[in-house]
Every structure is written in C-alpha cells, then in structure tokens.
Tab-separated table of C-alpha atoms and ligand atoms in Angstrom:
chain	number	residue	atom	x	y	z
A	1	MET	CA	-0.072	-0.006	0.564
A	2	THR	CA	1.304	3.442	-0.653
A	3	ARG	CA	1.195	6.240	1.487
A	4	LYS	CA	-2.073	7.903	-1.349
A	5	GLU	CA	-3.381	4.245	-0.702
A	6	ALA	CA	-3.923	4.620	2.878
A	7	LEU	CA	-4.855	8.163	2.670
A	8	LYS	CA	-7.629	7.362	0.388
A	9	LEU	CA	-9.026	4.471	2.802
A	10	LEU	CA	-8.479	6.929	5.599
A	11	MET	CA	-10.758	9.537	3.666
A	12	GLN	CA	-13.121	7.272	3.002
A	13	TYR	CA	-14.262	6.511	6.855
A	14	ASN	CA	-13.310	9.528	7.969
A	15	GLN	CA	-14.859	13.275	6.852
A	16	GLU	CA	-14.143	14.952	10.910
A	17	ASP	CA	-11.635	17.838	10.549
A	18	PHE	CA	-10.528	16.069	13.534
A	19	HIS	CA	-9.933	13.001	13.524
A	20	LEU	CA	-8.136	13.626	9.800
A	21	LYS	CA	-6.289	15.505	11.730
A	22	HIS	CA	-5.967	13.310	14.857
A	23	ALA	CA	-4.642	10.675	11.920
A	24	LYS	CA	-2.216	12.421	10.681
A	25	THR	CA	-0.325	13.415	14.021
A	26	VAL	CA	0.213	10.219	14.854
A	27	GLU	CA	1.006	8.927	11.221
A	28	GLY	CA	3.691	11.765	11.466
A	29	VAL	CA	4.748	11.319	15.069
A	30	MET	CA	4.949	7.304	14.130
A	31	ARG	CA	6.929	7.736	10.851
A	32	TYR	CA	9.359	9.740	13.635
A	33	PHE	CA	10.007	7.390	15.859
A	34	ALA	CA	10.854	4.550	13.420
A	35	LYS	CA	13.582	6.632	12.237
A	36	GLU	CA	14.838	7.312	15.968
A	37	LEU	CA	13.901	3.846	17.786
A	38	GLY	CA	15.576	2.212	15.078
A	39	TYR	CA	12.998	0.882	11.616
A	40	GLY	CA	14.093	3.373	9.091
A	41	ASP	CA	13.160	1.047	6.583
A	42	GLU	CA	9.789	0.817	7.921
A	43	VAL	CA	9.080	4.566	8.043
A	44	GLU	CA	6.324	4.085	5.810
A	45	PHE	CA	4.071	0.891	6.975
A	46	TRP	CA	5.284	2.449	10.445
A	47	GLY	CA	3.108	5.843	9.337
A	48	GLN	CA	0.734	4.185	7.739
A	49	VAL	CA	-0.363	2.748	11.104
A	50	GLY	CA	-0.397	5.625	12.677
A	51	LEU	CA	-2.617	7.149	10.396
A	52	LEU	CA	-5.159	4.363	9.585
A	53	HIS	CA	-5.611	3.497	13.056
A	54	ASP	CA	-8.914	4.822	13.947
A	55	LEU	CA	-10.110	3.614	10.620
A	56	ASP	CA	-12.809	2.601	11.960
A	57	TYR	CA	-14.185	4.980	15.031
A	58	GLU	CA	-15.799	8.436	13.148
A	59	GLN	CA	-18.728	6.135	11.079
A	60	PHE	CA	-19.176	2.445	14.292
A	61	PRO	CA	-17.634	4.371	17.746
A	62	GLU	CA	-19.233	1.402	19.404
A	63	GLU	CA	-17.029	-0.819	16.866
A	64	HIS	CA	-14.487	0.617	17.658
A	65	CYS	CA	-10.392	-1.887	16.523
A	66	VAL	CA	-13.034	-4.188	16.206
A	67	LYS	CA	-14.987	-3.063	12.557
A	68	SER	CA	-11.658	-1.767	11.649
A	69	GLN	CA	-10.421	-5.500	10.881
A	70	GLU	CA	-13.491	-5.623	8.830
A	71	LEU	CA	-12.320	-2.902	6.891
A	72	MET	CA	-9.397	-3.605	6.349
A	73	ARG	CA	-9.880	-7.433	5.433
A	74	GLN	CA	-12.545	-6.081	3.036
A	75	HIS	CA	-10.190	-3.575	1.603
A	76	GLY	CA	-7.328	-6.199	1.240
A	77	LEU	CA	-4.879	-4.855	3.809
A	78	GLU	CA	-1.833	-6.726	5.093
A	79	GLU	CA	-2.758	-9.039	8.590
A	80	ARG	CA	0.590	-7.388	10.466
A	81	MET	CA	-1.375	-3.795	9.970
A	82	ILE	CA	-4.778	-5.193	11.146
A	83	ARG	CA	-3.016	-6.544	14.510
A	84	ALA	CA	-1.434	-3.345	14.680
A	85	THR	CA	-4.200	-0.778	14.500
A	86	ALA	CA	-6.043	-3.144	16.414
A	87	SER	CA	-3.510	-3.088	19.318
A	88	HIS	CA	-3.563	0.266	20.825
A	89	SER	CA	-6.795	-0.365	22.070
A	90	TYR	CA	-5.846	-3.083	24.005
A	91	GLY	CA	-8.097	-3.233	27.601
A	92	ILE	CA	-10.057	-0.991	26.123
A	93	CYS	CA	-11.968	-3.056	23.681
A	94	VAL	CA	-9.815	-5.545	21.872
A	95	ASP	CA	-7.864	-8.449	23.253
A	96	ILE	CA	-4.728	-7.640	21.190
A	97	LYS	CA	-1.689	-6.801	22.941
A	98	PRO	CA	1.253	-4.633	21.720
A	99	GLU	CA	3.776	-7.126	21.424
A	100	HIS	CA	6.309	-5.274	18.478
A	101	GLU	CA	7.650	-2.100	19.753
A	102	MET	CA	6.015	-0.061	16.760
A	103	GLU	CA	2.788	-0.578	18.680
A	104	LYS	CA	3.749	-0.112	21.975
A	105	VAL	CA	4.344	3.606	20.239
A	106	LEU	CA	1.045	3.481	19.738
A	107	PHE	CA	-0.343	3.209	22.179
A	108	ALA	CA	1.518	5.049	24.041
A	109	VAL	CA	1.044	8.559	21.950
A	110	ASP	CA	-2.305	8.331	20.506
A	111	GLU	CA	-3.930	9.676	23.732
A	112	LEU	CA	-1.194	11.878	24.255
A	113	THR	CA	-0.457	13.723	21.122
A	114	GLY	CA	-3.735	14.999	21.961
A	115	LEU	CA	-2.744	15.923	25.727
A	116	ILE	CA	0.152	17.399	23.752
A	117	GLY	CA	-1.819	19.177	21.466
A	118	ALA	CA	-3.566	20.883	23.814
A	119	VAL	CA	-1.612	22.174	25.730
A	120	ALA	CA	0.498	23.333	22.728
A	121	LEU	CA	-2.754	25.583	22.376
A	122	MET	CA	-2.783	27.205	25.632
A	123	ARG	CA	0.470	28.948	24.357
A	124	PRO	CA	0.543	32.188	23.539
A	125	SER	CA	2.287	30.337	19.493
A	126	LYS	CA	-0.082	27.655	20.035
A	127	SER	CA	2.652	25.374	19.012
A	128	VAL	CA	4.510	22.537	20.409
A	129	ASP	CA	7.981	24.243	18.811
A	130	ASP	CA	8.663	26.533	22.294
A	131	LEU	CA	6.425	23.594	24.513
A	132	GLU	CA	8.609	21.817	27.602
A	133	VAL	CA	7.851	18.808	28.721
A	134	LYS	CA	7.022	20.212	32.884
A	135	SER	CA	3.834	22.649	30.386
A	136	VAL	CA	1.965	19.022	30.110
A	137	LYS	CA	3.499	17.203	32.597
A	138	LYS	CA	2.295	19.816	35.269
A	139	LYS	CA	-1.522	19.133	32.862
A	140	PHE	CA	-1.020	15.098	33.076
A	141	LYS	CA	-1.292	15.694	36.890
A	142	THR	CA	-4.372	17.879	35.891
A	143	PRO	CA	-7.454	15.408	35.207
A	144	SER	CA	-10.047	17.994	34.027
A	145	PHE	CA	-7.629	19.736	31.582
A	146	ALA	CA	-8.462	17.653	28.274
A	147	ALA	CA	-10.213	15.321	30.123
A	148	GLY	CA	-10.474	12.929	27.437
A	149	CYS	CA	-6.615	12.107	26.983
A	150	SER	CA	-6.124	9.147	29.670
A	151	ARG	CA	-3.602	9.485	31.263
A	152	ASP	CA	-4.129	5.946	32.710
A	153	VAL	CA	-3.680	4.351	29.003
A	154	ILE	CA	-0.349	7.505	28.722
A	155	GLN	CA	1.545	5.765	31.703
A	156	GLN	CA	0.459	1.675	30.703
A	157	GLY	CA	2.369	3.090	27.026
A	158	ALA	CA	5.570	4.025	28.768
A	159	ASP	CA	5.412	0.840	31.194
A	160	MET	CA	5.132	-1.148	27.998
A	161	LEU	CA	7.915	0.705	26.714
A	162	GLY	CA	9.988	0.738	29.615
A	163	TRP	CA	10.808	4.617	29.120
A	164	GLU	CA	9.860	7.149	32.198
A	165	LEU	CA	6.948	8.816	32.139
A	166	ASP	CA	8.958	12.974	30.884
A	167	ASP	CA	11.147	10.744	27.976
A	168	LEU	CA	8.270	9.411	26.700
A	169	ILE	CA	6.649	13.521	26.559
A	170	GLY	CA	10.073	14.917	25.629
A	171	ARG	CA	10.450	12.289	22.755
A	172	THR	CA	6.971	12.834	21.921
A	173	ILE	CA	6.599	16.562	21.881
A	174	LEU	CA	10.280	15.832	18.897
A	175	ALA	CA	8.343	13.754	17.379
A	176	MET	CA	5.361	16.419	17.132
A	177	ARG	CA	6.857	19.792	16.000
A	178	GLU	CA	8.650	17.391	13.028
A	179	GLY	CA	4.885	17.862	12.208
A	180	THR	CA	2.972	16.194	9.840
A	181	LEU	CA	2.768	15.541	6.326
A	182	ASP	CA	-0.425	16.866	4.087
B	201	FE2	FE1	-6.103	7.493	17.983
C-alpha cells in the first residue's frame, strides 16, 4: 500500500477535520519514532499504522478496533497492519496486546498527542515548538484538563515501552515538532 492509497482509505471512512488531523498527527509521530528507534526501512509502514489506527472510529465508535479489522480485511490490507492498528485499544475494546515496539509506541502516543496538542494550544504561540515537558507534566496531573486524554493509557504505554513518563513526553514533543504530511 502506498501512502496515497492509505490516505484515500482514511478519507473514505473519515470526513471530520478533527479525526483527519489526529490521524495525520499520529502518522507523523509514528514516522519520527520509526527513524528514532532504528526502523528506518519501516518508516512508511509505521506511518500508515498511525494514519489508519482509528479508521472505524468516526462511523463505528461502538465497534472501535473491531469494525476496523473487518474493513481492513475487506480492503485486503495485510494482517500485521490489522493487528498493529487494533492493538492500540488493548484492554479497552480488544484483547490484542501490543507486542512489537511499533505497537507499544502507537499505544503510548495516541492519547498523549491529544494532551500535548491541547497544552500547546494554551500557549501564545499555539505551537509545540516552544513547549516544555514540565508544562505537559503539570497538565498531566490535572485530570480536568483535556479530560478525554486518558492519563492511565499514557502511563501504561510508557510502562510497556519501559520509558520514564518524562522521556516519553519529551520524545513525543520532538516528534510532533517534525510536523505532519499533507
Ligand atoms: Fe487515535
């Protein structure tokens, strides 16, 4: 699958700007971590996993990560893509545990990118460029702020990776600074 085909598939099931932006944000972060963690030859795949991880969420929120597996099979996507995308709902909607480092990164950054994005919007710059880990940490500890971003999932993701929370936040900020593809 090319990136263009993946984007077309995404847009077949997603129209809302919020969902398209989230998909592209996670795509960019996944591409960054593929390079960062020594999977340079898998950048495209990691990116597509990020782009498509919430494929079913807009139209089938009640069947999240279950419906997406069905849709991806219909479209002939490879099993490792189906597995990797579905595993980000481990313990929530599915029982597919993140095993590969890529799956653990996806699990960890899905909610965290939402939190970091929300903290960045509070800044005069509205940007991640001058955002510091401590600002995110402070909001992490304020449950009422961006309450939809599960702190528990973020912490679980850090634990799966064996990274300190501060390290995960810092690296994800750097990843988000790289920006998104069109
Ligand atoms: Fe997501």
